[in-house]
């Protein structure tokens, strides 16, 4: 009886030790992400993007601006080398705005990366990344690397790297490097970030209209996705 009690106590200690170890690991992962992810709920900025596509001699480069609101969604506006805009409300309502103003649903790799990476980053969805990825500091201690753990996520991604930089003049910038399942590398540098101290969907909508006064319909679609059917 005494031996059984000792064995039970030993087993409980092992279980408790494993739980504590797992808890510490999650805490470390959350800490790495919290140092990178935005603290604000509404902000805008600029981005530069580079895609290294297999078979092309030079990478594809683009740049533009964006607005994100946790109450509305995301406007991702590419200015060059061609005009294109992505409107992302949620997983069910996301669109590409063509140069002529027509809308089409997001598909393929673009939709996947927007849904599973960039929007989650802007949302600062730490729980999602901790649940879906193995998170670690790179050997040079300059970046945080995420590798998908589920088979579903591995079908779309191989890895994600985040590198945050702060400069007295330029402010905060975030480099996101995505290696997808096809071997294509997409590097996005988010910079010139401006946060807005506003609350509620109405104020977010008004801020959106100020930023995109010539394309207010984009803000209207974020506020009311059903408007997309009328365009």
PDB file of C-alpha atoms in Angstrom, residues 114-192:
ATOM      1  CA  UNK A 114      -4.017  37.137 -45.705  1.00  0.00           C
ATOM      2  CA  UNK A 115      -6.279  34.917 -43.594  1.00  0.00           C
ATOM      3  CA  UNK A 116      -3.631  32.909 -41.785  1.00  0.00           C
ATOM      4  CA  UNK A 117      -0.780  35.410 -41.470  1.00  0.00           C
ATOM      5  CA  UNK A 118      -1.180  39.145 -42.063  1.00  0.00           C
ATOM      6  CA  UNK A 119      -4.637  39.746 -40.637  1.00  0.00           C
ATOM      7  CA  UNK A 120      -3.759  37.615 -37.607  1.00  0.00           C
ATOM      8  CA  UNK A 121      -0.584  39.655 -37.105  1.00  0.00           C
ATOM      9  CA  UNK A 122      -2.462  42.964 -37.272  1.00  0.00           C
ATOM     10  CA  UNK A 123      -5.043  41.556 -34.846  1.00  0.00           C
ATOM     11  CA  UNK A 124      -2.186  40.611 -32.491  1.00  0.00           C
ATOM     12  CA  UNK A 125      -3.838  37.187 -32.251  1.00  0.00           C
ATOM     13  CA  UNK A 126      -1.238  35.627 -29.952  1.00  0.00           C
ATOM     14  CA  UNK A 127      -3.456  32.689 -28.974  1.00  0.00           C
ATOM     15  CA  UNK A 128      -3.854  31.650 -32.607  1.00  0.00           C
ATOM     16  CA  UNK A 129      -0.121  31.604 -33.326  1.00  0.00           C
ATOM     17  CA  UNK A 130       0.733  29.798 -30.071  1.00  0.00           C
ATOM     18  CA  UNK A 131      -1.882  27.157 -30.861  1.00  0.00           C
ATOM     19  CA  UNK A 132      -0.961  26.613 -34.519  1.00  0.00           C
ATOM     20  CA  UNK A 133       2.830  27.144 -34.610  1.00  0.00           C
ATOM     21  CA  UNK A 134       6.082  26.169 -32.949  1.00  0.00           C
ATOM     22  CA  UNK A 135       7.659  29.510 -32.032  1.00  0.00           C
ATOM     23  CA  UNK A 136      11.331  30.162 -31.397  1.00  0.00           C
ATOM     24  CA  UNK A 137      14.030  32.819 -31.538  1.00  0.00           C
ATOM     25  CA  UNK A 138      16.400  32.520 -34.500  1.00  0.00           C
ATOM     26  CA  UNK A 139      20.041  31.750 -33.805  1.00  0.00           C
ATOM     27  CA  UNK A 140      21.106  35.338 -34.476  1.00  0.00           C
ATOM     28  CA  UNK A 141      18.462  36.525 -31.950  1.00  0.00           C
ATOM     29  CA  UNK A 142      17.223  39.067 -34.496  1.00  0.00           C
ATOM     30  CA  UNK A 143      14.032  37.345 -35.637  1.00  0.00           C
ATOM     31  CA  UNK A 144      11.226  35.160 -34.351  1.00  0.00           C
ATOM     32  CA  UNK A 145      10.464  32.074 -36.447  1.00  0.00           C
ATOM     33  CA  UNK A 146       7.145  30.258 -36.598  1.00  0.00           C
ATOM     34  CA  UNK A 147       6.707  26.791 -38.063  1.00  0.00           C
ATOM     35  CA  UNK A 148       3.244  25.242 -38.494  1.00  0.00           C
ATOM     36  CA  UNK A 149       2.476  22.167 -36.425  1.00  0.00           C
ATOM     37  CA  UNK A 150      -0.790  20.939 -37.950  1.00  0.00           C
ATOM     38  CA  UNK A 151      -0.898  19.096 -41.261  1.00  0.00           C
ATOM     39  CA  UNK A 152      -3.542  21.533 -42.468  1.00  0.00           C
ATOM     40  CA  UNK A 153      -1.272  24.549 -41.923  1.00  0.00           C
ATOM     41  CA  UNK A 154       1.695  22.747 -43.480  1.00  0.00           C
ATOM     42  CA  UNK A 155      -0.268  22.488 -46.729  1.00  0.00           C
ATOM     43  CA  UNK A 156       0.005  26.256 -47.104  1.00  0.00           C
ATOM     44  CA  UNK A 157       3.090  27.341 -45.165  1.00  0.00           C
ATOM     45  CA  UNK A 158       6.602  26.220 -44.367  1.00  0.00           C
ATOM     46  CA  UNK A 159       7.594  29.051 -42.052  1.00  0.00           C
ATOM     47  CA  UNK A 160       7.072  32.692 -41.052  1.00  0.00           C
ATOM     48  CA  UNK A 161       9.724  35.052 -39.712  1.00  0.00           C
ATOM     49  CA  UNK A 162       9.127  38.335 -37.913  1.00  0.00           C
ATOM     50  CA  UNK A 163      11.766  40.990 -37.339  1.00  0.00           C
ATOM     51  CA  UNK A 164      10.904  44.208 -35.537  1.00  0.00           C
ATOM     52  CA  UNK A 165      13.058  47.330 -35.672  1.00  0.00           C
ATOM     53  CA  UNK A 166      12.778  50.670 -33.894  1.00  0.00           C
ATOM     54  CA  UNK A 167      14.381  53.921 -35.000  1.00  0.00           C
ATOM     55  CA  UNK A 168      14.199  57.338 -33.355  1.00  0.00           C
ATOM     56  CA  UNK A 169      13.329  59.023 -36.661  1.00  0.00           C
ATOM     57  CA  UNK A 170      11.620  56.294 -38.696  1.00  0.00           C
ATOM     58  CA  UNK A 171       9.713  54.782 -35.769  1.00  0.00           C
ATOM     59  CA  UNK A 172       8.722  51.128 -35.620  1.00  0.00           C
ATOM     60  CA  UNK A 173       8.905  48.798 -38.614  1.00  0.00           C
ATOM     61  CA  UNK A 174       8.066  45.118 -38.925  1.00  0.00           C
ATOM     62  CA  UNK A 175       9.542  42.733 -41.482  1.00  0.00           C
ATOM     63  CA  UNK A 176       7.442  39.651 -42.214  1.00  0.00           C
ATOM     64  CA  UNK A 177       8.958  36.865 -44.310  1.00  0.00           C
ATOM     65  CA  UNK A 178       6.634  34.075 -45.444  1.00  0.00           C
ATOM     66  CA  UNK A 179       7.856  30.855 -47.026  1.00  0.00           C
ATOM     67  CA  UNK A 180       4.810  29.106 -48.453  1.00  0.00           C
ATOM     68  CA  UNK A 181       4.347  25.452 -49.310  1.00  0.00           C
ATOM     69  CA  UNK A 182       5.314  26.013 -52.953  1.00  0.00           C
ATOM     70  CA  UNK A 183       8.706  27.430 -51.984  1.00  0.00           C
ATOM     71  CA  UNK A 184       7.759  31.021 -52.822  1.00  0.00           C
ATOM     72  CA  UNK A 185       9.164  33.644 -50.433  1.00  0.00           C
ATOM     73  CA  UNK A 186       7.200  36.823 -49.737  1.00  0.00           C
ATOM     74  CA  UNK A 187       8.901  39.598 -47.760  1.00  0.00           C
ATOM     75  CA  UNK A 188       6.749  42.443 -46.454  1.00  0.00           C
ATOM     76  CA  UNK A 189       8.139  45.464 -44.634  1.00  0.00           C
ATOM     77  CA  UNK A 190       5.512  47.435 -42.698  1.00  0.00           C
ATOM     78  CA  UNK A 191       6.605  50.957 -41.730  1.00  0.00           C
ATOM     79  CA  UNK A 192       5.517  54.580 -41.138  1.00  0.00           C
TER      80      UNK A 192
END
